[in-house]
Short mmCIF file of C-alpha atoms and ligand atoms in Angstrom, two decimals:
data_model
loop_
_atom_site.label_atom_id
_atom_site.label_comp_id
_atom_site.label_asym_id
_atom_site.label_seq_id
_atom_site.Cartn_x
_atom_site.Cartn_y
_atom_site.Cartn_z
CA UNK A 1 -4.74 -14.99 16.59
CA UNK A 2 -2.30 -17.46 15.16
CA UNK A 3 -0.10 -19.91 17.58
CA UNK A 4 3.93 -18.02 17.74
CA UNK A 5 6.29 -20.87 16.98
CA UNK A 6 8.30 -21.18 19.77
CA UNK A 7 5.84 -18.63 21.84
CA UNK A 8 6.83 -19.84 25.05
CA UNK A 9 9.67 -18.86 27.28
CA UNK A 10 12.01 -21.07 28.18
CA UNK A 11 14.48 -18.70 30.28
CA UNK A 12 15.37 -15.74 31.08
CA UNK A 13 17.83 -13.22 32.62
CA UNK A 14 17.84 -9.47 33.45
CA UNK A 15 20.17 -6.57 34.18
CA UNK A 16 18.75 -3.08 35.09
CA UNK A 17 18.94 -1.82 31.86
CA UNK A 18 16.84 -4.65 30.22
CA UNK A 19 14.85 -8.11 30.15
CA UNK A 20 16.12 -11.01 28.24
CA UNK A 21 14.25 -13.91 27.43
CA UNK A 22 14.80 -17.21 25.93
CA UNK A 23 11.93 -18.85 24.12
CA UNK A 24 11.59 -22.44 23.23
CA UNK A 25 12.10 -22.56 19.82
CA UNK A 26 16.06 -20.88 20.92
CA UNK A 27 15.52 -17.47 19.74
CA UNK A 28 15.95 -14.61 21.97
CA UNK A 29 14.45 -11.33 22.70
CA UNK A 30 16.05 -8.64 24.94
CA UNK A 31 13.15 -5.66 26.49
CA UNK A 32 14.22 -2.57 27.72
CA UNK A 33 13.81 -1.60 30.87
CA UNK A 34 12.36 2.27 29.62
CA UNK A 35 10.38 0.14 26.59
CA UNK A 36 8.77 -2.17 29.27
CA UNK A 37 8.01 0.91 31.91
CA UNK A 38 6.11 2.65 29.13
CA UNK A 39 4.44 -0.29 28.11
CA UNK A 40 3.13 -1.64 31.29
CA UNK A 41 -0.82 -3.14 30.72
CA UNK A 42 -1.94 -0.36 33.78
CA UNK A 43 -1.03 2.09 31.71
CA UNK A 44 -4.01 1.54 29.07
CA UNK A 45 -7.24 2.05 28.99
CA UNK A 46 -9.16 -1.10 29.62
CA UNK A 47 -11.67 -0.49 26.60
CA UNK A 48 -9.73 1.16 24.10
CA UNK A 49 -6.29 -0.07 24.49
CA UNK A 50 -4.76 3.43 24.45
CA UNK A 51 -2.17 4.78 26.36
CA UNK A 52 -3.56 6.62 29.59
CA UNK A 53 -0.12 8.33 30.43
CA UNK A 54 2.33 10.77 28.54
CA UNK A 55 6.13 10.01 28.00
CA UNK A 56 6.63 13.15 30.54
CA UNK A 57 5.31 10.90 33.11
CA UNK A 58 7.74 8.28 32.06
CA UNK A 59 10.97 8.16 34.64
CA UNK A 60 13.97 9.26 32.35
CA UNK A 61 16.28 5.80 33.29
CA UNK A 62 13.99 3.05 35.18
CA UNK A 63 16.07 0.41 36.51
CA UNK A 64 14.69 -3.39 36.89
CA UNK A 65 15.14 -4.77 40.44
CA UNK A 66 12.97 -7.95 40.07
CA UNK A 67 11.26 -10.26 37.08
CA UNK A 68 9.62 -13.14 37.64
CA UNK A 69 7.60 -15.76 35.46
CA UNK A 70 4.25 -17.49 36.19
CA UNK A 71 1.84 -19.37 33.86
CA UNK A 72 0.98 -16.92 31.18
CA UNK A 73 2.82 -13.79 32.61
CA UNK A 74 6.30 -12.14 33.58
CA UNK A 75 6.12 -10.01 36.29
CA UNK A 76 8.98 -6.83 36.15
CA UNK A 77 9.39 -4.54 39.14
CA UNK A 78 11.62 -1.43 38.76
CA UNK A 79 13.84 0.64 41.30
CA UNK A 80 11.97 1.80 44.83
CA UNK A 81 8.50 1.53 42.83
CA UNK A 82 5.79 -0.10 44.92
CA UNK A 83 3.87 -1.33 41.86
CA UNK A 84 5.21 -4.49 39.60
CA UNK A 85 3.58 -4.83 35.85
CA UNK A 86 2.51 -8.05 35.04
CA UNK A 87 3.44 -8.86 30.84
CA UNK A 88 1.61 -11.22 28.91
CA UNK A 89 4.16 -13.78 27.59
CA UNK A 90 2.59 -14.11 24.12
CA UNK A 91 1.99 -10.15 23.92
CA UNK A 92 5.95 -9.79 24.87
CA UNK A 93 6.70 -12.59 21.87
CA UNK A 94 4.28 -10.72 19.16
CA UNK A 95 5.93 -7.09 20.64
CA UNK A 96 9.40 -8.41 20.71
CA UNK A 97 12.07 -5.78 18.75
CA UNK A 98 12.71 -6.60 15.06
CA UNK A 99 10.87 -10.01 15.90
CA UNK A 100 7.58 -9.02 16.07
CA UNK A 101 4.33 -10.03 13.66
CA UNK A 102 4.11 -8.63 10.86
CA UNK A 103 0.73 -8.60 9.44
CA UNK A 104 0.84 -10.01 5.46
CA UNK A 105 -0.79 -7.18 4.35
CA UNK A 106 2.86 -5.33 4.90
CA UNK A 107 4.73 -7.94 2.76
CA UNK A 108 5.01 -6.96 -0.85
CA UNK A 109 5.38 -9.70 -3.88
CA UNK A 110 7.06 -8.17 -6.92
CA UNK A 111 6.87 -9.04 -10.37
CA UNK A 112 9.19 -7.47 -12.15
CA UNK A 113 9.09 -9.20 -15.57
CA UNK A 114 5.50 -8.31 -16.45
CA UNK A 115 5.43 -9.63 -19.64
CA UNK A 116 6.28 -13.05 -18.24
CA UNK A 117 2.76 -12.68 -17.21
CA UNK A 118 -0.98 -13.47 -17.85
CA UNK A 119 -2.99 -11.50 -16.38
CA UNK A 120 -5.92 -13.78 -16.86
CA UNK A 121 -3.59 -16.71 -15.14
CA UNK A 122 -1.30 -15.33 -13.00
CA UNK A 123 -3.14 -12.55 -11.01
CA UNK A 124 -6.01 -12.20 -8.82
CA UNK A 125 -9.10 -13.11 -10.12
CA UNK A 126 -12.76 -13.70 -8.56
CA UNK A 127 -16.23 -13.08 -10.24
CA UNK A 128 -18.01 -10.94 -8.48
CA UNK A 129 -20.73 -13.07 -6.90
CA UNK A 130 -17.79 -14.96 -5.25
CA UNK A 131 -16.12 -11.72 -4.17
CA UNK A 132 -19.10 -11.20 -2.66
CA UNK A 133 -20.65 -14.39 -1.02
CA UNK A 134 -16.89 -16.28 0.23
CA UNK A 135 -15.49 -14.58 2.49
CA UNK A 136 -12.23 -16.34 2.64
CA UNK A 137 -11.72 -16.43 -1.19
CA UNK A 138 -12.37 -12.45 -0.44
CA UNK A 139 -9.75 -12.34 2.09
CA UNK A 140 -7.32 -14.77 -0.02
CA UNK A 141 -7.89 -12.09 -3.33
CA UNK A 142 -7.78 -8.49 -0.95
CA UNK A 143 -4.10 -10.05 0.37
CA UNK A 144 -2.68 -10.57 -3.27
CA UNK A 145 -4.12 -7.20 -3.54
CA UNK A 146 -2.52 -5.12 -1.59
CA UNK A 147 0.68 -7.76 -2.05
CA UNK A 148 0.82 -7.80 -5.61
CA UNK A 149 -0.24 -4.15 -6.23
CA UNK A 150 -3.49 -5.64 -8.62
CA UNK A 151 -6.25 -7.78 -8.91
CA UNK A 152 -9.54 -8.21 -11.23
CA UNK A 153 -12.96 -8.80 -10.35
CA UNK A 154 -15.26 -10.18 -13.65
CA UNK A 155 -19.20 -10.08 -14.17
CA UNK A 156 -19.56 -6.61 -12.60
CA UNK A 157 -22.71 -5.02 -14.41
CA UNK A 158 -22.00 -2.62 -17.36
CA UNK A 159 -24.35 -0.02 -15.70
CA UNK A 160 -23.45 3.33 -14.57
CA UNK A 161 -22.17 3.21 -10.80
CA UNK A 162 -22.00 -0.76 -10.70
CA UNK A 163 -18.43 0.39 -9.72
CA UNK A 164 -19.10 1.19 -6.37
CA UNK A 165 -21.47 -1.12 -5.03
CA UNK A 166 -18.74 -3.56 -6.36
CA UNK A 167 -15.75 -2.07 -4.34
CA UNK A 168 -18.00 -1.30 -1.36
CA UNK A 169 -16.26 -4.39 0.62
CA UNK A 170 -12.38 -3.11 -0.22
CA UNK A 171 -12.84 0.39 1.71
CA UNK A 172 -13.40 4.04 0.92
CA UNK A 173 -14.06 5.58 -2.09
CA UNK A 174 -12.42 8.93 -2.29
CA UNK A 175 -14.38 12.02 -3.39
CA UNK A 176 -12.61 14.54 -5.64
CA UNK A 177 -12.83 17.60 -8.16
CA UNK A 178 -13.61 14.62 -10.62
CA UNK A 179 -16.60 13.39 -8.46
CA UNK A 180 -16.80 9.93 -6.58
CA UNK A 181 -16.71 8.12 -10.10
CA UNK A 182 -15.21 9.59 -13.14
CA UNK A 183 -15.95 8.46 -16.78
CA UNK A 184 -12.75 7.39 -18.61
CA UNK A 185 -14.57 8.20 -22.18
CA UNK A 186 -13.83 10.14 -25.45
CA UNK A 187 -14.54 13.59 -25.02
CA UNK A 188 -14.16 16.66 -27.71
CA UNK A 189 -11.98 19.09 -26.23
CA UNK A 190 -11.39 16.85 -23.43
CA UNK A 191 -9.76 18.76 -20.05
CA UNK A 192 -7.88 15.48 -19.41
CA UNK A 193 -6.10 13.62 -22.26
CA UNK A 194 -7.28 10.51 -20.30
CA UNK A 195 -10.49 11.68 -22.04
CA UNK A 196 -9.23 11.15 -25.74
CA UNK A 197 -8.18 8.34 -27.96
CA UNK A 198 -4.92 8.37 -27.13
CA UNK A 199 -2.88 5.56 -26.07
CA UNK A 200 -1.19 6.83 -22.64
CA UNK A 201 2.52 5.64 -21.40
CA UNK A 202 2.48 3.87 -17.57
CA UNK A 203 1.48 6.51 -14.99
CA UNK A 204 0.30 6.66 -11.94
CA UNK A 205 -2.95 8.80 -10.78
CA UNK A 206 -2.89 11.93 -9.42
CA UNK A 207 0.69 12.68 -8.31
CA UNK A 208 -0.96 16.49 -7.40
CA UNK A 209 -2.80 15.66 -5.01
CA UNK A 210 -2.38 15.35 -1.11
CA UNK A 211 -2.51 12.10 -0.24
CA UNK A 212 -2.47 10.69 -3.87
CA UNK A 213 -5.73 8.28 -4.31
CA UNK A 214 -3.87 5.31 -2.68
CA UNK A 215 -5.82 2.40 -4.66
CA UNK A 216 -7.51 3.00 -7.95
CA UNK A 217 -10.80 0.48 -9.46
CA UNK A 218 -11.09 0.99 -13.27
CA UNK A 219 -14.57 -0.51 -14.36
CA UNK A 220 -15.01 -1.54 -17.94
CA UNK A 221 -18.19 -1.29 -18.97
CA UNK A 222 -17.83 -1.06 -22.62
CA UNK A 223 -14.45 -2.34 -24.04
CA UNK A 224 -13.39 -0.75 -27.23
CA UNK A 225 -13.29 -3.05 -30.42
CA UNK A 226 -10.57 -1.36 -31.85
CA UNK A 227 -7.23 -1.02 -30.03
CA UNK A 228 -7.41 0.25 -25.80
CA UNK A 229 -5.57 -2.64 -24.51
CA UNK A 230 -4.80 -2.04 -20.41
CA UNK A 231 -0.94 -2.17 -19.71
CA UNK A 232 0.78 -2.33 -16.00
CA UNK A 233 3.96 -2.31 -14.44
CA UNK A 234 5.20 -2.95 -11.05
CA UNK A 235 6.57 0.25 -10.23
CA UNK A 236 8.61 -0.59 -7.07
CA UNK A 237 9.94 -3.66 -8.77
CA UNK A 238 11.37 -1.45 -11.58
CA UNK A 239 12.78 1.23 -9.00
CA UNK A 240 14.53 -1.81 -7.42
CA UNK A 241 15.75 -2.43 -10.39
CA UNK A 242 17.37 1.31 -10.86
CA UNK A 243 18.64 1.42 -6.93
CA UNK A 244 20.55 -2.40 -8.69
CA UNK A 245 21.57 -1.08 -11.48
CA UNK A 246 22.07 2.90 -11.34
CA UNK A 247 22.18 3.73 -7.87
CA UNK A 248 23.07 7.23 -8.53
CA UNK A 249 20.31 7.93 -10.69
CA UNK A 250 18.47 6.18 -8.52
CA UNK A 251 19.25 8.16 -5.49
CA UNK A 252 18.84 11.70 -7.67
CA UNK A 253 14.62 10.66 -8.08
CA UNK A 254 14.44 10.02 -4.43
CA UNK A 255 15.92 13.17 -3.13
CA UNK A 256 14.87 15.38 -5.97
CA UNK A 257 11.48 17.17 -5.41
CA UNK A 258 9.14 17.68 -8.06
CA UNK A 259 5.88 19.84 -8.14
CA UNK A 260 3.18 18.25 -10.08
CA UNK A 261 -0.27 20.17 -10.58
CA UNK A 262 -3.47 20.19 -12.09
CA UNK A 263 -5.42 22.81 -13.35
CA UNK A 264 -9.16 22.80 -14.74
CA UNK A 265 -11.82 25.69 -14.55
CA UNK A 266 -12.48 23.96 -10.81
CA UNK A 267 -9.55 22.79 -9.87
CA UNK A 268 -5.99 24.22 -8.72
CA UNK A 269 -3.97 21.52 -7.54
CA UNK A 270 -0.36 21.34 -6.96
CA UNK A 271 1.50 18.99 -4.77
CA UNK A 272 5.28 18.49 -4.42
CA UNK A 273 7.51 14.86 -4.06
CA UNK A 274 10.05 12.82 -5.46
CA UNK A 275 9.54 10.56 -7.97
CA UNK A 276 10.80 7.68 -5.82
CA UNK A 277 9.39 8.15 -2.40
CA UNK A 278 11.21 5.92 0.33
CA UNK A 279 9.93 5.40 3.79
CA UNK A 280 12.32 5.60 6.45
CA UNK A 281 13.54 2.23 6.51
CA UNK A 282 14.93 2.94 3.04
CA UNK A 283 12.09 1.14 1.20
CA UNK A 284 10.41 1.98 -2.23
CA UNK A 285 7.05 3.51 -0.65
CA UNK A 286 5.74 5.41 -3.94
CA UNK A 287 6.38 5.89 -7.21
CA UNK A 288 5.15 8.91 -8.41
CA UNK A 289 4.94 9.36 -12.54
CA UNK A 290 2.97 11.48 -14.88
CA UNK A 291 4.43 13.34 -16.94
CA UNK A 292 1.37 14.97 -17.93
CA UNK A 293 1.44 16.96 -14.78
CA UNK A 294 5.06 17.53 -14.10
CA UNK A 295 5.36 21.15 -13.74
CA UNK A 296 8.08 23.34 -14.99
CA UNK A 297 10.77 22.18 -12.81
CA UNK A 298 11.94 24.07 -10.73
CA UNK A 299 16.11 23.05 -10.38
CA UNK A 300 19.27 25.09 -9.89
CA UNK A 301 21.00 24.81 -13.19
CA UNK A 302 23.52 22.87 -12.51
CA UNK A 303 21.54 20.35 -11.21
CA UNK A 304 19.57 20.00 -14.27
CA UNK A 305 21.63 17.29 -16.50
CA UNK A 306 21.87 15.09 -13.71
CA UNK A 307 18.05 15.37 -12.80
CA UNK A 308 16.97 14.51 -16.25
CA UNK A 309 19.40 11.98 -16.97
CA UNK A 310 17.91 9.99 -14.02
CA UNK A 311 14.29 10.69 -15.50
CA UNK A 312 15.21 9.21 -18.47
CA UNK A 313 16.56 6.34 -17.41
CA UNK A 314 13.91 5.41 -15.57
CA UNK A 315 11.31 6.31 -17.61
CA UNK A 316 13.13 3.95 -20.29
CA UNK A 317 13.04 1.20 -17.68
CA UNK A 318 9.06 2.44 -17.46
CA UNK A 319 9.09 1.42 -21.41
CA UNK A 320 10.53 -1.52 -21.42
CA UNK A 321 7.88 -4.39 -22.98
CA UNK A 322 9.76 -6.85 -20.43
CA UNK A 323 8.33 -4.87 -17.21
CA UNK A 324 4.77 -4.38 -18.65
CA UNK A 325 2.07 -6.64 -18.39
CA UNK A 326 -0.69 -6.55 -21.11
CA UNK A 327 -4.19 -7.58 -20.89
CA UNK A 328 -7.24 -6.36 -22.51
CA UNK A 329 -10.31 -5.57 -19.91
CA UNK A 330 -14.16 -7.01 -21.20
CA UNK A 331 -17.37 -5.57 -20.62
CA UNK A 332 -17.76 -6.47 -17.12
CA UNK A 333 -14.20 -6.41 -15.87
CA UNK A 334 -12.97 -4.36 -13.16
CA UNK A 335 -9.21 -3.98 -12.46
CA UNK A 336 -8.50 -3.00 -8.91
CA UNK A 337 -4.91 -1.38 -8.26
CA UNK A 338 -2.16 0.35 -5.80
CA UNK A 339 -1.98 3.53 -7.71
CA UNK A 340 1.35 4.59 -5.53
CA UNK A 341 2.79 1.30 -7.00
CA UNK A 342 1.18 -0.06 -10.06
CA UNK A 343 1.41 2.27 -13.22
CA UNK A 344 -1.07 1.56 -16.09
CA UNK A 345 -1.45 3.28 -19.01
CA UNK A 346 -2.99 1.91 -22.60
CA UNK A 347 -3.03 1.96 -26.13
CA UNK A 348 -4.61 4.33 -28.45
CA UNK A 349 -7.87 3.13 -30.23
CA UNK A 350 -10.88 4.39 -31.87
CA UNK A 351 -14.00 5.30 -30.69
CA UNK A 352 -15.69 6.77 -33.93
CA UNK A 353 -17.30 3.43 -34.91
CA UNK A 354 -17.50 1.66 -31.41
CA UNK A 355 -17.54 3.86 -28.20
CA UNK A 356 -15.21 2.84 -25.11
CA UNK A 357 -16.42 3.80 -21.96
CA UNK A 358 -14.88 2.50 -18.22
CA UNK A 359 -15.72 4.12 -15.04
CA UNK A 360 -13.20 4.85 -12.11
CA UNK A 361 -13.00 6.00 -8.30
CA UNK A 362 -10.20 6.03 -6.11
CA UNK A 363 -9.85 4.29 -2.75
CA UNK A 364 -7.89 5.42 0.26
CA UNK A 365 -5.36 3.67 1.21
CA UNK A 366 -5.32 3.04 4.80
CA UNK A 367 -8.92 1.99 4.58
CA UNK A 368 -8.28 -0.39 1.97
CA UNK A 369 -5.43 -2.22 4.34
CA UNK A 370 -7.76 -1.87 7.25
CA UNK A 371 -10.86 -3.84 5.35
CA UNK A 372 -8.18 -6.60 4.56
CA UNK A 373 -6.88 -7.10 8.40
CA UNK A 374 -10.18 -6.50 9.62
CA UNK A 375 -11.60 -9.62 7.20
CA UNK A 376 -9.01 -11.34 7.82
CA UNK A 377 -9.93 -10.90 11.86
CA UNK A 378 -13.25 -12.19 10.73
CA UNK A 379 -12.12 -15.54 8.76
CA UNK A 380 -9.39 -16.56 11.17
CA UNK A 381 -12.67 -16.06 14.30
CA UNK A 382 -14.83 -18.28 11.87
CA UNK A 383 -11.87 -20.57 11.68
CA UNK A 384 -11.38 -20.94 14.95
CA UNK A 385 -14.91 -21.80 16.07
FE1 FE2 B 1 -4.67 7.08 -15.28
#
C-alpha cells in the first residue's frame, strides 16, 4: 500500500458529536462519532473483514467521552460504554470523508477530440507476448484501459477462439444468446446487420440487455481489403460536451427512459434506460446508443418534440469527424473497449472478393476492474520486496 502524504496526525480535538484530527501535511479530517461506533475494528470479522453486527445494533446518537493517541492508533471511548475501539491512524487517513483513496481505476481520462488522435500512437498498445509475460507493462495498459475507455493488443493469432485465451488475464467473458464468442462476418440474410457489409454509425453493444456487456474485445482475424475501417468515440466526453453546451437537452436523455430490445428466433430481450445514465453523484456513468434497437418509444405526446430534439442533437455530436477516432484493425489486432463508454461503429466494405471476419465476446465489468486492482496488488507486493 502506498505511503499517505501527510499520513500522520499531528493533533487533534473532539466534541461528542465527532473526532477531528490534524495531520502533518495541515489538512484536516473530522469522524463522526455514529461513523466511528459502526466502524470500530471489533466489529469485523478477523478473516474476512466483514461487518459482524447490523446497524440495529448500532446506538441511535453515541456520544465520545474520551480519544486518545498512541504510536500507530487512536483510541475513542463513547458514553457509559465499558469497551474503547482502538483506530488505525493510517486506516482513519485512507477512510477519511471526501479525502479518502481513490483507487486509479475510478479516475476517467477523456479524449474528446478523437480525431486529434492516432490510435497507433496515442492509445494503449502491447503485443501480446508482452501482455502476457510483464506484468507491470500489463498493469500500466489494463489502467489506461479502464481510464481511457480502449486499448489494443497486436500479434494475437488469426485462429478461431485466439480471442479468449488472449483476454483470459482482463476478467470474465460473458456468455449470451450469441454464445461466448460471436463472429462479426458477412452473412446472407443476416439476423444482425452487424452481420452485413454495411458501414454502422457509433453504437454501443447491447443496450437490451441487463447489465449491458460492460467491456467488449473485438478480434480481427481477417481485415477486409476493401473499406471496414474501425471508428470510436468517447462517449462520456461527448455527453460532457451536451451537459456544456445544451444542458436542457442534455438533461431530457438522462431522465427520459427508453426501451431497447432484441428479438431473434432465440432471443426476446428488452431492457429499459436513458440514454445518458448518471450515477448519483451526477456523473456520466453510461451512454447507451443503438438505434438499431430503440423500440417504438413509448412518450406522452407532448413530450415527443422535446425528446427527439435532444436525440438529435446528440446523435449529431455522435457524427461529428472531430469526436471520432479512426484506425483500421490488421490481422492479428484486438481492440479491447468500455462498451458503456466507448461507441464504435465502421465503414461499409466488401466482402465479395476478400472476406472480413473478426471475432468478439463481452467482458463484465466489475471483473474487469477487479483483475486491474487485484494486479495492481500484485506489482506494488513485487515492488515492495
Ligand atoms: Fe457493435
Amino acid at each position: 500500500m502506498s505511503t499517505m502524504p501527510g499520513g500522520d496526525l499531528k493533533t487533534f480535538s473532539f466534541t461528542p458529536e465527532s473526532l477531528r484530527i490534524e495531520w502533518q501535511g495541515g489538512e484536516r479530517s473530522e469522524y463522526a462519532s455514529l461513523w466511528l461506533r459502526d466502524n470500530r475494528p471489533v466489529d469485523r470479522d478477523v478473516q474476512s473483514g466483514q461487518r459482524l453486527v447490523d446497524v440495529v445494533d448500532l446506538p441511535a446518537a453515541p456520544r465520545i467521552r474520551a480519544v486518545a493517541a498512541a504510536g500507530d492508533s487512536v483510541t475513542v471511548e463513547w458514553g457509559d460504554e465499558q469497551v474503547p475501539a482502538s483506530f488505525d491512524i493510517r486506516w482513519l487517513r485512507e477512510h477519511s470523508p471526501g479525502g479518502g483513496h481513490r483507487p486509479p481505476e475510478l479516475s476517467i481520462t477523456f479524449w474528446l477530440e478523437g480525431a486529434t488522435l492516432e490510435a497507433s500512437r496515442d492509445l494503449a498498445w502491447l503485443s501480446l507476448p508482452v501482455f502476457r509475460s510483464d506484468s507491470t507493462r500489463r498493469l500500466a495498459w489494463m489502467t489506461r484501459l479502464v481510464q481511457e475507455g480502449i486499448a489494443f493488443v497486436s500479434e494475437v493469432p488469426s485462429t478461431e477462439h485466439a480471442i479468449l485465451d488472449a483476454v483470459a488475464p482482463l476478467g470474465l467473458v460473458m456468455d449470451t444468446n450469441y454464445g461466448r464468442v460471436f463472429d462479426v462476418r458477412s452473412v446472407p440474410q443476416p439476423e444482425n446487420l452487424a452481420y452485413s457489409d454495411r458501414g454502422l454509425g457509433l453504437h454501443t453493444d447491447n443496450p437490451y440487455r441487463d447489465p449491458v456487456p460492460g467491456f467488449q474485445a473485438l478480434h480481427c482475424l481477417i481485415a477486409s481489403r476493401e473499406g471496414g475501417e474501425n471508428i470510436f468515440a468517447d462517449g462520456f466526453a461527448i455527453a460532457e460536451h451536451l451537459r456544456r453546451t445544451d444542458p436542457k437537452s442534455f438533461a431530457t436523455l438522462t431522465e427520459t427512459p427508453v426501451l431497447f430490445r432484441y428479438r431473434s428466433k432465440d432471443a426476446e430481450l428488452f431492457s429499459e434506460k436513458p440514454l445518458i445514465q448518471l450515477s448519483t453523484r451526477g456523473d456520466v456513468r453510461a451512454v447507451h446508443y443503438n438505434n438499431r434497437s430503440i423500440a417504438p418509444l413509448q412518450l406522452a405526446p407532448n413530450t415527443v418534440a422535446a425528446f427527439y430534439a435532444a436525440y438529435r442533437g446528440f446523435a449529431l455530436l455522435l457524427r461529428e469527424p472531430r469526436f471520432q477516432v479512426h484506425t483500421k484493425l490488421h490481422d492479428g489486432d484486438l481492440v479491447v473497449f468500455d462498451n458503456r463508454r466507448t461507441l464504435h461503429g465502421r465503414t461499409g466494405f466488401s466482402s465479395a472478393r476478400f472476406g472480413r471476419h473478426l471475432q468478439g465476446c463481452y467482458l463484465t465489468r466489475d471483473s474487469v476492474l477487479s483483475e486491474t486492482a487485484l494486479l495492481r496488488r500484485r506489482v506494488e507486493r513485487d515492488r515492495a520486496r
